[in-house]
Coordinates of C-alpha atoms in Angstrom, one line a residue:
Chain E
D10 CA 0.0 0.0 0.0
V11 CA 1.3 3.4 -1.0
K12 CA 1.8 5.7 1.9
V13 CA 2.4 9.4 1.7
T14 CA 2.6 11.3 4.9
Q15 CA 2.7 15.0 5.6
S16 CA 4.2 16.5 8.8
S17 CA 1.2 18.4 10.0
R18 CA -2.6 18.3 9.3
Y19 CA -3.1 21.8 10.6
L20 CA -0.6 24.7 10.9
V21 CA -1.0 28.3 12.0
K22 CA 1.8 30.7 11.3
R23 CA 2.3 34.5 11.4
T24 CA 3.1 36.7 8.4
G25 CA 6.8 36.8 7.7
E26 CA 7.6 33.5 9.3
K27 CA 9.6 30.8 7.4
V28 CA 7.4 27.7 7.1
F29 CA 8.5 24.2 6.3
L30 CA 6.0 21.6 5.1
E31 CA 7.4 18.1 5.0
C32 CA 6.3 15.1 2.8
V33 CA 7.5 11.6 3.0
Q34 CA 6.6 8.6 0.8
D35 CA 7.5 5.0 1.4
M36 CA 7.2 3.6 -2.1
D37 CA 10.5 4.5 -3.6
H38 CA 8.8 6.8 -6.1
E39 CA 10.9 9.0 -8.3
N40 CA 8.4 11.8 -8.7
M41 CA 7.1 14.0 -6.0
F42 CA 4.7 17.0 -6.2
W43 CA 3.4 19.9 -4.1
Y44 CA 0.0 21.4 -4.9
R45 CA -2.2 23.9 -3.2
Q46 CA -5.9 23.7 -3.3
D47 CA -8.2 26.7 -2.9
P48 CA -12.0 27.0 -3.2
G49 CA -13.0 27.8 -6.8
L50 CA -9.4 27.3 -8.1
G51 CA -9.0 23.6 -7.8
L52 CA -5.6 22.0 -7.5
R53 CA -2.6 24.0 -8.7
L54 CA 0.9 22.6 -9.0
I55 CA 3.6 24.6 -7.1
Y56 CA 6.7 22.5 -7.7
F57 CA 7.6 19.0 -8.6
S58 CA 10.7 16.9 -8.4
Y59 CA 11.6 13.9 -10.6
D60 CA 14.8 12.9 -8.8
V61 CA 16.9 13.7 -5.8
K62 CA 18.1 17.3 -5.8
M63 CA 16.1 18.0 -8.9
K64 CA 13.2 20.4 -9.0
E65 CA 10.9 22.0 -11.6
K66 CA 8.5 24.9 -11.3
G67 CA 4.9 24.2 -11.6
D68 CA 2.1 26.7 -12.4
I69 CA 2.4 28.9 -9.3
P70 CA 6.0 28.7 -7.8
E71 CA 6.2 32.3 -6.7
G72 CA 6.8 32.7 -3.0
Y73 CA 7.8 29.0 -2.6
S74 CA 10.9 26.9 -2.8
V75 CA 11.5 23.2 -2.4
S76 CA 14.1 20.8 -1.3
R77 CA 14.7 17.2 -2.1
E78 CA 17.8 15.8 -0.4
K79 CA 16.6 12.2 -0.1
K80 CA 14.4 10.3 -2.5
E81 CA 11.6 9.7 0.0
R82 CA 11.3 13.3 1.3
F83 CA 10.2 16.5 -0.4
S84 CA 9.9 19.7 1.5
L85 CA 8.0 22.8 0.6
I86 CA 9.3 26.1 2.0
L87 CA 7.6 29.4 2.4
E88 CA 10.4 31.8 2.8
S89 CA 8.3 34.6 4.3
A90 CA 4.7 33.5 4.8
S91 CA 2.0 35.8 3.7
T92 CA -1.8 35.7 4.2
N93 CA -2.4 34.9 0.6
Q94 CA -0.6 31.6 1.2
T95 CA -3.3 30.4 3.5
S96 CA -4.5 27.3 1.8
M97 CA -4.6 23.5 1.8
Y98 CA -1.3 22.0 0.7
L99 CA -1.2 18.5 -0.8
C100 CA 1.8 16.4 -1.5
A101 CA 1.8 13.5 -4.0
S102 CA 4.2 11.0 -5.4
S103 CA 4.4 8.7 -8.4
S104 CA 6.6 6.2 -10.1
R105 CA 8.2 6.9 -13.5
L106 CA 8.3 3.2 -14.4
A107 CA 6.0 1.7 -16.9
G108 CA 2.5 1.5 -15.5
G109 CA 3.3 4.5 -13.3
D110 CA 1.8 7.9 -13.7
T111 CA -0.8 7.5 -10.9
Q112 CA -0.2 10.1 -8.3
Y113 CA -0.8 9.1 -4.7
F114 CA -1.6 11.9 -2.3
G115 CA -0.9 12.6 1.4
P116 CA -3.6 13.8 3.8
G117 CA -2.9 17.4 3.2
T118 CA -1.8 20.3 5.5
R119 CA -4.2 23.1 6.1
L120 CA -2.1 26.2 6.6
T121 CA -3.4 29.4 8.1
V122 CA -1.2 32.5 7.9
L123 CA -2.3 35.3 10.3
Chain W
A17 CA -3.4 23.2 -24.4
Q18 CA -4.8 20.6 -22.1
K19 CA -8.0 21.1 -20.2
V20 CA -10.4 19.2 -18.0
T21 CA -14.0 20.3 -17.6
Q22 CA -16.3 19.1 -14.9
A23 CA -19.5 21.1 -15.6
Q24 CA -21.3 20.0 -12.5
T25 CA -20.2 22.0 -9.6
E26 CA -22.4 20.4 -7.1
I27 CA -24.9 17.5 -7.2
S28 CA -27.3 16.4 -4.5
V29 CA -29.0 13.0 -4.6
V30 CA -30.9 10.9 -2.1
E31 CA -29.4 7.6 -0.9
K32 CA -29.8 4.7 -3.3
E33 CA -30.2 6.9 -6.4
D34 CA -27.8 6.5 -9.3
V35 CA -25.6 9.5 -10.1
T36 CA -23.3 10.3 -13.0
L37 CA -20.4 12.7 -12.8
D38 CA -19.3 14.2 -16.1
C39 CA -15.8 14.8 -17.3
V40 CA -14.8 16.3 -20.6
Y41 CA -11.1 16.7 -21.6
E42 CA -9.1 18.4 -24.2
T43 CA -5.7 17.3 -25.4
R44 CA -3.7 17.0 -28.6
D45 CA -1.6 14.1 -27.3
T46 CA -2.3 10.7 -28.7
T47 CA -1.0 9.0 -25.6
Y48 CA -2.5 10.2 -22.3
Y49 CA -4.1 8.9 -19.1
L50 CA -7.3 9.8 -17.4
F51 CA -8.0 9.5 -13.7
W52 CA -10.7 9.9 -11.1
Y53 CA -9.9 10.9 -7.5
K54 CA -12.2 11.1 -4.5
Q55 CA -11.7 13.8 -1.8
P56 CA -13.7 13.0 1.3
P57 CA -14.2 15.7 4.0
S58 CA -10.9 14.5 5.6
G59 CA -9.1 16.1 2.7
E60 CA -6.9 13.3 1.3
L61 CA -7.3 12.6 -2.4
V62 CA -8.0 8.9 -3.0
F63 CA -7.1 7.4 -6.3
L64 CA -10.1 5.6 -7.9
I65 CA -9.2 4.7 -11.4
R66 CA -6.6 5.1 -14.2
R67 CA -7.4 4.6 -17.9
N68 CA -5.0 5.0 -20.8
S69 CA -6.0 6.5 -24.1
F70 CA -5.8 3.2 -26.0
D71 CA -8.2 1.4 -23.7
E72 CA -11.8 2.4 -24.3
Q73 CA -13.3 -0.5 -22.4
N74 CA -15.7 0.6 -19.7
E75 CA -14.8 -0.4 -16.2
I76 CA -16.9 -1.5 -13.3
S77 CA -15.8 -1.8 -9.7
G78 CA -18.6 -2.7 -7.3
R79 CA -21.0 0.3 -7.4
Y80 CA -18.6 2.4 -9.4
S81 CA -18.4 2.4 -13.2
W82 CA -16.6 4.5 -15.8
N83 CA -17.5 5.2 -19.4
F84 CA -14.6 6.4 -21.6
Q85 CA -15.5 7.7 -25.0
K86 CA -12.7 9.1 -27.1
S87 CA -15.2 10.3 -29.8
T88 CA -16.7 12.8 -27.4
S89 CA -13.5 13.2 -25.2
S90 CA -15.4 12.2 -22.2
F91 CA -14.7 10.0 -19.2
N92 CA -17.8 9.9 -17.0
F93 CA -18.2 8.3 -13.6
T94 CA -21.4 6.6 -12.4
I95 CA -22.2 5.6 -8.9
T96 CA -25.0 3.1 -8.6
A97 CA -27.2 3.0 -5.5
S98 CA -25.4 5.9 -3.9
Q99 CA -24.6 5.9 -0.2
V100 CA -23.9 8.6 2.3
V101 CA -20.2 7.6 2.4
D102 CA -20.0 8.6 -1.3
S103 CA -20.4 12.2 -0.3
A104 CA -17.1 13.9 -1.4
V105 CA -15.6 16.1 -4.0
Y106 CA -14.6 14.1 -7.1
F107 CA -11.8 15.2 -9.4
C108 CA -11.2 14.1 -13.0
A109 CA -7.6 14.5 -14.2
L110 CA -5.6 14.1 -17.4
S111 CA -1.9 13.3 -17.6
R112 CA 0.5 13.0 -20.4
R113 CA 4.1 11.8 -20.4
D114 CA 6.7 14.5 -20.7
N115 CA 10.5 14.5 -20.1
Y116 CA 10.0 14.1 -16.4
G117 CA 7.4 11.4 -16.4
Q118 CA 4.0 13.2 -16.2
N119 CA 2.1 16.3 -16.1
F120 CA -1.4 16.4 -14.5
V121 CA -4.2 18.7 -15.2
F122 CA -7.1 18.5 -12.8
G123 CA -10.7 19.4 -13.4
P124 CA -12.3 21.8 -10.9
G125 CA -14.1 19.0 -9.1
T126 CA -17.8 18.1 -8.5
R127 CA -19.1 18.1 -5.0
L128 CA -21.5 15.2 -4.4
S129 CA -23.8 15.2 -1.5
V130 CA -25.7 12.0 -0.8
L131 CA -28.6 12.6 1.6
P132 CA -30.0 9.9 3.8

């Protein structure tokens, strides 16, 4: 069974704080993704990584950075949190092997920036 | 450009009714994959089904069935004899292989409420 875990289900931070969201998967997947989900806007891709130390910008990377030092872990960093980054953050992973593609999601982190 | 449309924003049905969630997609790729995910109130997206562009066979899994029609670019999802536990937001998604493995486009989602 694929397992994707996220460090927190709920997080409250103050404007200007540096925020780390952690994601870990246990299926040896090459690809990992960070999305944010907002009412009326659906899921939007922030960043993805297809290998250790590799990262690619998604549709809305501004205000975010990522880190992938180990294959199983993908971190999303908000360098200076702002109120417009209040959102639900979803991490996903997938395999690049044949028959892959399917993204498996973590439980999400609901971040509130005050 | 790729796009996924789920025209139904919200649907309400009474328990035991059948319900169909529509999904229409746009792509110029000849090889692509279609998915359905369920997001219950807990928030986690749960994978339901994956279908590749060369396989137009309909699929049935218990009370769930999927109808893939390339001619109309649709991949509709039907729940038979709905139950309260089916209440969730359902997302249709489209992926294609690129240099890095895949690129997903999600539809806006359909919120299904099944009333007792």
